[in-house]
Tab-separated table of C-alpha atoms and ligand atoms in Angstrom:
chain	number	residue	atom	x	y	z
A	1361	MET	CA	-21.314	45.350	62.176
A	1362	ASP	CA	-22.426	47.508	59.229
A	1363	SER	CA	-25.927	46.192	58.063
A	1364	PHE	CA	-24.792	45.924	54.402
A	1365	LEU	CA	-21.738	43.926	55.314
A	1366	ARG	CA	-23.865	41.605	57.560
A	1367	ALA	CA	-26.309	41.029	54.867
A	1368	ALA	CA	-23.491	40.284	52.371
A	1369	CYS	CA	-21.778	37.885	54.811
A	1370	ALA	CA	-25.239	36.030	55.134
A	1371	LYS	CA	-25.264	35.616	51.258
A	1372	GLN	CA	-21.744	34.324	50.871
A	1373	ASN	CA	-22.519	30.861	50.224
A	1374	GLN	CA	-25.181	31.776	47.518
A	1375	ILE	CA	-22.716	34.180	46.017
A	1376	ILE	CA	-20.143	31.447	45.648
A	1377	ALA	CA	-22.706	29.024	44.089
A	1378	CYS	CA	-23.515	31.734	41.475
A	1379	ILE	CA	-19.883	32.247	40.671
A	1380	ARG	CA	-19.357	28.677	40.231
A	1381	GLU	CA	-22.244	28.298	37.734
A	1382	LEU	CA	-20.831	31.246	35.717
A	1383	VAL	CA	-17.140	29.993	35.817
A	1384	GLU	CA	-18.444	26.437	34.727
A	1385	CYS	CA	-20.077	28.075	31.621
A	1386	GLU	CA	-17.074	28.656	29.458
A	1387	SER	CA	-17.370	31.905	27.379
A	1388	PRO	CA	-14.115	32.817	25.408
A	1389	THR	CA	-14.214	35.960	23.235
A	1390	GLY	CA	-15.769	35.187	19.863
A	1391	HIS	CA	-17.215	31.917	20.748
A	1392	ALA	CA	-21.009	32.763	20.177
A	1393	PRO	CA	-22.416	29.495	21.723
A	1394	GLY	CA	-20.607	29.936	24.880
A	1395	LEU	CA	-21.246	33.543	25.217
A	1396	ASN	CA	-24.910	33.030	24.454
A	1397	LYS	CA	-25.188	30.365	27.036
A	1398	PHE	CA	-23.431	32.613	29.684
A	1399	THR	CA	-25.869	35.462	28.840
A	1400	ASP	CA	-29.017	33.065	29.284
A	1401	LEU	CA	-27.557	31.753	32.419
A	1402	PHE	CA	-26.811	35.220	33.866
A	1403	SER	CA	-30.318	36.516	32.659
A	1404	ARG	CA	-31.807	33.654	34.910
A	1405	GLN	CA	-29.673	34.675	37.826
A	1406	VAL	CA	-31.231	38.284	37.567
A	1407	SER	CA	-34.838	37.311	36.777
A	1408	GLY	CA	-37.177	38.882	38.977
A	1409	ILE	CA	-34.829	41.753	39.919
A	1410	ALA	CA	-33.830	43.130	36.539
A	1411	ARG	CA	-35.068	43.534	32.947
A	1412	VAL	CA	-32.584	42.257	30.546
A	1413	ARG	CA	-32.164	43.896	27.133
A	1414	ARG	CA	-30.046	42.153	24.463
A	1415	TYR	CA	-27.868	43.978	21.896
A	1416	PRO	CA	-26.245	42.873	18.652
A	1417	GLY	CA	-22.920	41.272	19.352
A	1418	GLY	CA	-24.167	39.491	22.359
A	1419	HIS	CA	-23.863	42.501	24.811
A	1420	ILE	CA	-26.590	42.865	27.429
A	1421	CYS	CA	-27.997	45.477	29.793
A	1422	CYS	CA	-29.736	44.693	32.962
A	1423	GLU	CA	-31.932	47.347	34.380
A	1424	PHE	CA	-32.622	46.746	38.061
A	1425	ALA	CA	-36.024	47.332	39.637
A	1426	LEU	CA	-34.878	48.990	43.082
A	1427	PRO	CA	-36.644	50.693	45.850
A	1428	GLY	CA	-37.435	54.263	45.244
A	1429	SER	CA	-36.320	54.210	41.659
A	1430	LYS	CA	-39.454	55.156	39.915
A	1431	PRO	CA	-38.397	56.431	36.458
A	1432	THR	CA	-40.468	59.652	36.909
A	1433	SER	CA	-38.957	60.490	40.199
A	1434	LYS	CA	-35.405	59.731	39.244
A	1435	LYS	CA	-32.401	62.103	39.936
A	1436	ASP	CA	-30.775	63.019	36.574
A	1437	GLY	CA	-28.249	60.560	35.420
A	1438	GLN	CA	-28.117	56.921	35.971
A	1439	ILE	CA	-25.590	54.649	37.551
A	1440	LEU	CA	-23.789	52.285	35.049
A	1441	ALA	CA	-22.070	49.278	36.173
A	1442	LEU	CA	-19.773	47.852	33.608
A	1443	GLY	CA	-18.577	44.353	33.066
A	1444	HIS	CA	-17.728	41.621	30.490
A	1445	SER	CA	-18.843	38.117	29.858
A	1446	ASP	CA	-15.949	37.048	27.786
A	1447	THR	CA	-12.785	35.435	29.080
A	1448	VAL	CA	-9.292	34.664	27.470
A	1449	TRP	CA	-9.659	31.026	28.163
A	1450	PRO	CA	-10.475	28.642	25.266
A	1451	ILE	CA	-13.259	26.087	25.489
A	1452	GLY	CA	-12.114	22.924	27.294
A	1453	THR	CA	-9.866	24.810	29.857
A	1454	LEU	CA	-12.113	23.470	32.636
A	1455	LYS	CA	-10.700	20.052	32.065
A	1456	THR	CA	-7.282	21.094	33.317
A	1457	MET	CA	-8.353	24.166	35.382
A	1458	PRO	CA	-11.787	23.199	36.955
A	1459	PHE	CA	-13.613	25.526	39.360
A	1460	ARG	CA	-12.290	24.674	42.934
A	1461	GLN	CA	-12.847	26.145	46.331
A	1462	VAL	CA	-9.589	25.477	48.417
A	1463	ARG	CA	-6.987	27.250	50.508
A	1464	GLY	CA	-9.330	30.195	51.029
A	1465	ARG	CA	-9.789	30.975	47.465
A	1466	LEU	CA	-12.076	30.392	44.436
A	1467	TRP	CA	-10.063	29.126	41.441
A	1468	GLY	CA	-10.990	28.692	37.753
A	1469	PRO	CA	-10.896	30.325	34.317
A	1470	GLY	CA	-12.471	33.798	34.392
A	1471	VAL	CA	-13.192	33.679	38.067
A	1472	LEU	CA	-11.313	36.933	38.869
A	1473	ASP	CA	-11.601	38.499	35.363
A	1474	MET	CA	-14.349	38.949	35.867
A	1475	LYS	CA	-17.249	36.581	36.741
A	1476	ALA	CA	-17.085	37.115	40.421
A	1477	GLY	CA	-17.369	40.859	40.043
A	1478	LEU	CA	-20.656	40.500	38.143
A	1479	VAL	CA	-22.003	38.339	40.725
A	1480	PHE	CA	-21.127	40.788	43.511
A	1481	PHE	CA	-23.087	43.429	41.780
A	1482	VAL	CA	-26.117	41.282	41.440
A	1483	PHE	CA	-26.032	40.462	45.193
A	1484	ALA	CA	-25.398	44.023	46.091
A	1485	MET	CA	-28.651	44.906	44.303
A	1486	ARG	CA	-30.459	42.050	46.027
A	1487	ILE	CA	-29.276	43.536	49.459
A	1488	LEU	CA	-30.681	46.879	48.533
A	1489	LEU	CA	-33.887	45.307	47.374
A	1490	GLU	CA	-34.302	43.035	50.466
A	1491	HIS	CA	-33.568	45.915	52.969
A	1492	ASP	CA	-35.732	48.219	51.090
A	1493	VAL	CA	-32.939	50.751	50.744
A	1494	PRO	CA	-33.984	53.723	48.516
A	1495	VAL	CA	-31.920	54.226	45.530
A	1496	ARG	CA	-32.367	57.743	43.838
A	1497	ARG	CA	-30.850	56.736	40.375
A	1498	LYS	CA	-31.702	54.152	37.785
A	1499	VAL	CA	-29.175	51.363	37.885
A	1500	ILE	CA	-27.965	49.589	34.773
A	1501	LEU	CA	-25.421	46.686	34.508
A	1502	GLN	CA	-23.931	46.431	31.116
A	1503	ILE	CA	-21.999	43.210	30.087
A	1504	ASN	CA	-20.067	43.236	27.029
A	1505	SER	CA	-18.915	40.131	25.081
A	1506	ASP	CA	-15.761	41.418	23.432
A	1507	GLU	CA	-13.766	43.274	26.098
A	1508	GLU	CA	-10.696	40.903	26.143
A	1509	THR	CA	-10.009	41.738	22.449
A	1510	GLY	CA	-10.612	45.478	22.646
A	1511	SER	CA	-14.418	46.047	22.733
A	1512	GLU	CA	-14.618	46.812	18.872
A	1513	SER	CA	-18.292	46.021	18.736
A	1514	SER	CA	-19.451	47.117	22.175
A	1515	ARG	CA	-17.587	50.619	22.312
A	1516	ALA	CA	-20.292	52.531	20.803
A	1517	LEU	CA	-22.979	51.044	23.016
A	1518	THR	CA	-20.808	51.678	26.188
A	1519	GLU	CA	-20.374	55.305	25.301
A	1520	ALA	CA	-23.981	55.816	24.487
A	1521	ILE	CA	-25.080	54.393	27.762
A	1522	ALA	CA	-22.350	56.120	29.548
A	1523	ARG	CA	-23.397	59.558	28.357
A	1524	GLN	CA	-26.593	59.182	30.144
A	1525	SER	CA	-24.758	58.253	33.250
A	1526	ALA	CA	-23.703	60.322	36.398
A	1527	ALA	CA	-21.173	57.626	37.309
A	1528	VAL	CA	-19.539	54.436	35.988
A	1529	LEU	CA	-18.592	51.563	38.271
A	1530	VAL	CA	-16.314	49.110	36.584
A	1531	LEU	CA	-16.476	45.578	37.959
A	1532	GLU	CA	-12.897	44.578	36.851
A	1533	PRO	CA	-10.775	43.055	39.597
A	1534	GLY	CA	-8.893	45.288	41.969
A	1535	THR	CA	-5.266	45.708	42.059
A	1536	GLY	CA	-3.211	43.354	44.125
A	1537	LEU	CA	-4.184	41.227	47.016
A	1538	GLU	CA	-5.248	44.483	48.719
A	1539	GLY	CA	-7.803	44.959	45.979
A	1540	LYS	CA	-6.906	48.552	45.288
A	1541	VAL	CA	-9.387	50.446	42.991
A	1542	LYS	CA	-8.172	51.999	39.726
A	1543	THR	CA	-8.411	55.733	39.309
A	1544	ALA	CA	-6.033	55.833	36.377
A	1545	ARG	CA	-5.518	53.585	33.472
A	1546	LYS	CA	-2.981	53.987	30.613
A	1547	GLY	CA	-4.389	54.283	27.218
A	1548	VAL	CA	-3.756	51.222	24.983
A	1549	GLY	CA	-2.950	50.788	21.356
A	1550	ASP	CA	-0.920	49.218	18.659
A	1551	PHE	CA	0.857	50.323	15.592
A	1552	GLN	CA	1.523	48.143	12.451
A	1553	VAL	CA	4.695	48.826	10.544
A	1554	THR	CA	5.144	47.376	7.042
A	1555	VAL	CA	8.428	47.374	5.308
A	1556	ARG	CA	8.449	46.716	1.595
A	1557	GLY	CA	11.839	46.024	0.041
A	1558	ARG	CA	12.942	44.194	-3.173
A	1559	ALA	CA	13.210	40.474	-3.561
A	1560	ALA	CA	16.343	38.898	-5.130
A	1561	HIS	CA	18.175	35.635	-5.235
A	1562	ALA	CA	20.453	35.768	-1.935
A	1563	GLY	CA	23.339	34.170	-4.096
A	1564	LEU	CA	23.072	35.372	-7.694
A	1565	ASP	CA	21.563	38.806	-7.372
A	1566	PHE	CA	22.516	39.757	-3.787
A	1567	GLU	CA	23.181	43.425	-4.632
A	1568	LYS	CA	19.837	43.959	-6.366
A	1569	GLY	CA	17.847	42.886	-3.267
A	1570	ALA	CA	16.517	45.460	-0.635
A	1571	ASN	CA	16.293	43.359	2.548
A	1572	ALA	CA	13.018	44.214	4.203
A	1573	VAL	CA	13.882	42.082	7.294
A	1574	LEU	CA	17.157	43.918	7.731
A	1575	GLU	CA	15.497	47.181	7.373
A	1576	MET	CA	12.801	46.172	9.815
A	1577	ALA	CA	15.589	45.165	12.345
A	1578	ARG	CA	17.094	48.669	12.083
A	1579	GLN	CA	13.584	50.310	12.518
A	1580	VAL	CA	12.706	48.166	15.533
A	1581	GLU	CA	15.681	49.641	17.493
A	1582	ARG	CA	14.392	53.087	16.733
A	1583	ILE	CA	10.803	52.213	17.453
A	1584	ALA	CA	11.675	50.789	20.892
A	1585	GLY	CA	13.482	53.995	21.642
A	1586	PHE	CA	10.171	55.939	21.538
A	1587	THR	CA	9.604	54.520	25.148
A	1588	ARG	CA	9.635	57.233	27.787
A	1589	LEU	CA	9.658	55.427	31.236
A	1590	ASP	CA	9.822	58.714	33.146
A	1591	ARG	CA	6.456	59.635	31.513
A	1592	GLY	CA	5.051	56.110	31.640
A	1593	ILE	CA	5.087	55.648	27.938
A	1594	THR	CA	6.010	52.173	26.748
A	1595	VAL	CA	6.477	50.975	23.227
A	1596	SER	CA	7.008	47.222	22.761
A	1597	PRO	CA	7.593	45.523	19.384
A	1598	GLY	CA	5.641	42.382	19.916
A	1599	VAL	CA	5.238	40.513	16.620
A	1600	ILE	CA	7.512	40.529	13.482
A	1601	GLN	CA	6.948	38.481	10.421
A	1602	GLY	CA	8.966	38.557	7.274
A	1603	GLY	CA	10.807	36.699	4.444
A	1604	THR	CA	9.800	33.517	2.608
A	1605	ARG	CA	12.975	31.326	2.465
A	1606	SER	CA	16.420	31.825	3.599
A	1607	ASN	CA	17.860	32.085	0.055
A	1608	VAL	CA	15.592	34.857	-1.004
A	1609	VAL	CA	16.349	38.441	-0.057
A	1610	PRO	CA	13.093	39.210	1.611
A	1611	ALA	CA	10.728	41.843	-0.002
A	1612	MET	CA	8.343	42.290	2.883
A	1613	CYS	CA	8.384	42.522	6.723
A	1614	HIS	CA	5.559	43.339	9.126
A	1615	ALA	CA	5.644	44.362	12.701
A	1616	GLU	CA	3.010	44.897	15.391
A	1617	ILE	CA	3.925	47.214	18.302
A	1618	ASP	CA	2.062	47.476	21.600
A	1619	VAL	CA	1.911	51.087	23.079
A	1620	ARG	CA	0.715	52.321	26.447
A	1621	ALA	CA	0.377	55.926	27.514
A	1622	PRO	CA	-0.995	57.644	30.541
A	1623	ARG	CA	-2.287	60.728	28.850
A	1624	ALA	CA	-4.300	61.589	25.824
A	1625	ALA	CA	-1.478	63.958	24.691
A	1626	ASP	CA	0.955	60.951	24.620
A	1627	GLY	CA	-1.211	59.362	21.980
A	1628	ARG	CA	-0.266	62.424	19.731
A	1629	TYR	CA	3.348	62.174	20.723
A	1630	LEU	CA	3.474	58.558	19.587
A	1631	GLU	CA	1.755	59.287	16.297
A	1632	ARG	CA	4.277	62.061	15.641
A	1633	GLN	CA	7.207	59.651	16.514
A	1634	PHE	CA	5.959	56.828	14.375
A	1635	ALA	CA	5.604	59.414	11.535
A	1636	THR	CA	9.364	60.132	11.632
A	1637	LEU	CA	10.297	56.726	10.612
A	1638	LYS	CA	12.438	56.867	7.383
A	1639	PRO	CA	14.104	53.880	5.590
A	1640	PHE	CA	17.843	53.405	6.167
A	1641	ASP	CA	17.981	51.648	2.854
A	1642	LYS	CA	16.421	54.246	0.507
A	1643	ARG	CA	15.032	51.504	-1.774
A	1644	CYS	CA	12.683	50.264	1.140
A	1645	LYS	CA	9.372	51.802	1.852
A	1646	ILE	CA	7.758	52.050	5.254
A	1647	GLU	CA	4.071	52.135	6.037
A	1648	VAL	CA	2.544	52.871	9.443
A	1649	THR	CA	-0.961	52.516	10.492
A	1650	GLY	CA	-2.521	52.381	14.061
A	1651	GLY	CA	-2.604	54.314	17.171
A	1652	LEU	CA	-4.256	54.370	20.620
A	1653	ASN	CA	-7.502	52.284	20.455
A	1654	ARG	CA	-8.354	52.782	24.110
A	1655	PRO	CA	-8.039	56.402	25.443
A	1656	PRO	CA	-6.263	56.828	28.783
A	1657	MET	CA	-8.411	57.058	32.010
A	1658	GLU	CA	-6.854	60.077	33.541
A	1659	PRO	CA	-7.443	60.845	37.288
A	1660	SER	CA	-9.757	63.889	36.891
A	1661	SER	CA	-11.357	65.895	39.690
A	1662	ALA	CA	-14.642	63.878	38.978
A	1663	VAL	CA	-12.806	60.662	39.369
A	1664	ARG	CA	-11.197	61.867	42.570
A	1665	LYS	CA	-14.474	62.810	44.076
A	1666	LEU	CA	-15.996	59.339	43.298
A	1667	PHE	CA	-13.049	57.692	44.765
A	1668	SER	CA	-13.180	59.690	47.898
A	1669	THR	CA	-16.977	58.751	48.197
A	1670	ALA	CA	-15.999	55.165	47.883
A	1671	ARG	CA	-13.158	55.333	50.314
A	1672	GLY	CA	-15.414	56.889	52.929
A	1673	LEU	CA	-18.061	54.156	52.461
A	1674	ALA	CA	-15.428	51.396	52.604
A	1675	ALA	CA	-14.156	52.899	55.876
A	1676	GLU	CA	-17.581	52.181	57.378
A	1677	ILE	CA	-17.005	48.455	56.611
A	1678	GLY	CA	-13.498	48.603	58.124
A	1679	VAL	CA	-11.740	48.554	54.790
A	1680	ASP	CA	-8.906	51.020	53.930
A	1681	LEU	CA	-9.753	51.390	50.192
A	1682	GLU	CA	-6.538	52.387	48.323
A	1683	GLU	CA	-6.207	53.577	44.708
A	1684	SER	CA	-3.765	52.587	41.926
A	1685	ALA	CA	-2.931	53.265	38.346
A	1686	SER	CA	-2.873	50.357	35.837
A	1687	GLY	CA	-1.029	49.677	32.665
A	1688	GLY	CA	-3.935	47.640	31.320
A	1689	GLY	CA	-7.073	49.063	29.666
A	1690	SER	CA	-10.722	48.293	30.278
A	1691	ASP	CA	-14.082	49.606	29.042
A	1692	GLY	CA	-13.760	52.183	31.805
A	1693	ASN	CA	-11.167	54.049	29.554
A	1694	PHE	CA	-13.939	54.912	27.128
A	1695	THR	CA	-16.327	56.205	29.780
A	1696	ALA	CA	-13.680	58.147	31.657
A	1697	ALA	CA	-12.469	59.762	28.310
A	1698	LEU	CA	-16.025	61.034	27.971
A	1699	GLY	CA	-15.671	62.922	31.118
A	1700	ILE	CA	-17.977	60.727	33.169
A	1701	PRO	CA	-16.872	59.910	36.630
A	1702	THR	CA	-15.464	56.379	36.523
A	1703	LEU	CA	-14.154	54.025	39.233
A	1704	ASP	CA	-12.526	50.821	38.116
A	1705	GLY	CA	-11.319	47.718	39.867
A	1706	LEU	CA	-14.470	47.519	42.189
A	1707	GLY	CA	-14.877	43.778	41.468
A	1708	ALA	CA	-13.218	40.733	43.035
A	1709	VAL	CA	-9.957	40.767	44.965
A	1710	GLY	CA	-7.363	38.101	43.966
A	1711	GLU	CA	-4.552	37.434	41.605
A	1712	GLY	CA	-3.646	35.701	38.335
A	1713	ALA	CA	-5.914	37.244	35.729
A	1714	HIS	CA	-5.141	35.646	32.420
A	1715	ALA	CA	-2.866	33.036	34.121
A	1716	ALA	CA	-3.175	29.562	35.376
A	1717	HIS	CA	-3.282	30.579	39.066
A	1718	GLU	CA	-6.424	32.871	38.568
A	1719	SER	CA	-8.154	33.064	41.879
A	1720	VAL	CA	-10.410	35.028	44.132
A	1721	LEU	CA	-10.116	35.603	47.860
A	1722	ILE	CA	-13.072	34.192	49.596
A	1723	ASN	CA	-12.658	36.470	52.667
A	1724	ARG	CA	-12.991	39.651	50.455
A	1725	ILE	CA	-16.323	38.631	48.888
A	1726	ALA	CA	-18.490	40.035	51.559
A	1727	ASP	CA	-16.904	43.570	51.892
A	1728	ARG	CA	-16.652	44.037	48.104
A	1729	THR	CA	-20.332	43.190	47.705
A	1730	ALA	CA	-21.265	45.427	50.548
A	1731	LEU	CA	-19.278	48.268	49.166
A	1732	LEU	CA	-21.050	48.069	45.844
A	1733	ALA	CA	-24.403	48.235	47.566
A	1734	LYS	CA	-23.205	51.187	49.597
A	1735	ILE	CA	-21.983	53.032	46.557
A	1736	VAL	CA	-25.190	52.629	44.636
A	1737	ALA	CA	-27.243	53.702	47.585
A	1738	ALA	CA	-25.136	56.910	48.344
A	1739	LEU	CA	-24.915	58.159	44.677
B	2419	ZN	ZN1	-11.474	42.013	32.577
């Protein structure tokens, strides 16, 4: 058996215990006490093997002290592992969805997305340390607190640290029960469309009213038509609000539209399309704001090279590592857009992210942990 895999198997129970501790520390986005508690707990888990630096907004960076990684003799460019501490689950979720270890899986809020992935990385670093495996590059693990809501406050930090990095390993879960890594992610964004009409009494002054809800209904059909499934571009009107009471011709209607696109150029296509919106009822006015807020992660040659390295290393531990493209975004979108080789989906294998059946396959804990150790040692 591969020595990294053997070491990871030996640590499996410890890995599970650490995952449990993190899952039982609830940390929804925006909940500072929960996120701070999580950060304190995680800092204790890495104490002795990493120096933790805290940043405004509750983000942290852990710099690992690894064999052969003296700052002076370092190869150019560090390795950045990226993760997040926040989950989509509100405080109190544990009451109905407690941490459990049954049917070959670990269950609980945030276990897959992405607390298990963070723990795998820490144990991968422990394996390198305990086996005195020389690591040529400085290794940083950055954990953001706001990924689930778009990484507004962490984006600049992620980009600054990525610029000093030779490779980025994103610890988000893999795709499907095979745990495919992600070599492409769509860009993600939203547009806000506001229609301003003219209010009037729906009975006495019907003709004087310019109905903003009716105008929006017509526009929404047009907006949904910007979808180009053959090019992977999707446009989904998700929220509509308008009107005040049924007997008033509504003066205002507001819509939020989710957009996803595989290429940076598609973002410009969408902006051009939204700019063409013209009112059917000339008395109405249309305002459009928004665009892509996460650029797409396109499968560049640098990404392909990193994937083939990982694939070769996975084969050494008997895993046929496959790749996939995702419609969802992650912080890897930002680093890939800077041209830094980025491999995403290296975290846990399981299913049900953001859903009640969120779970991690126990029999894939050891090989994922071993693979992370092997990648860091090889780069
Ligand atoms: Zn995630």
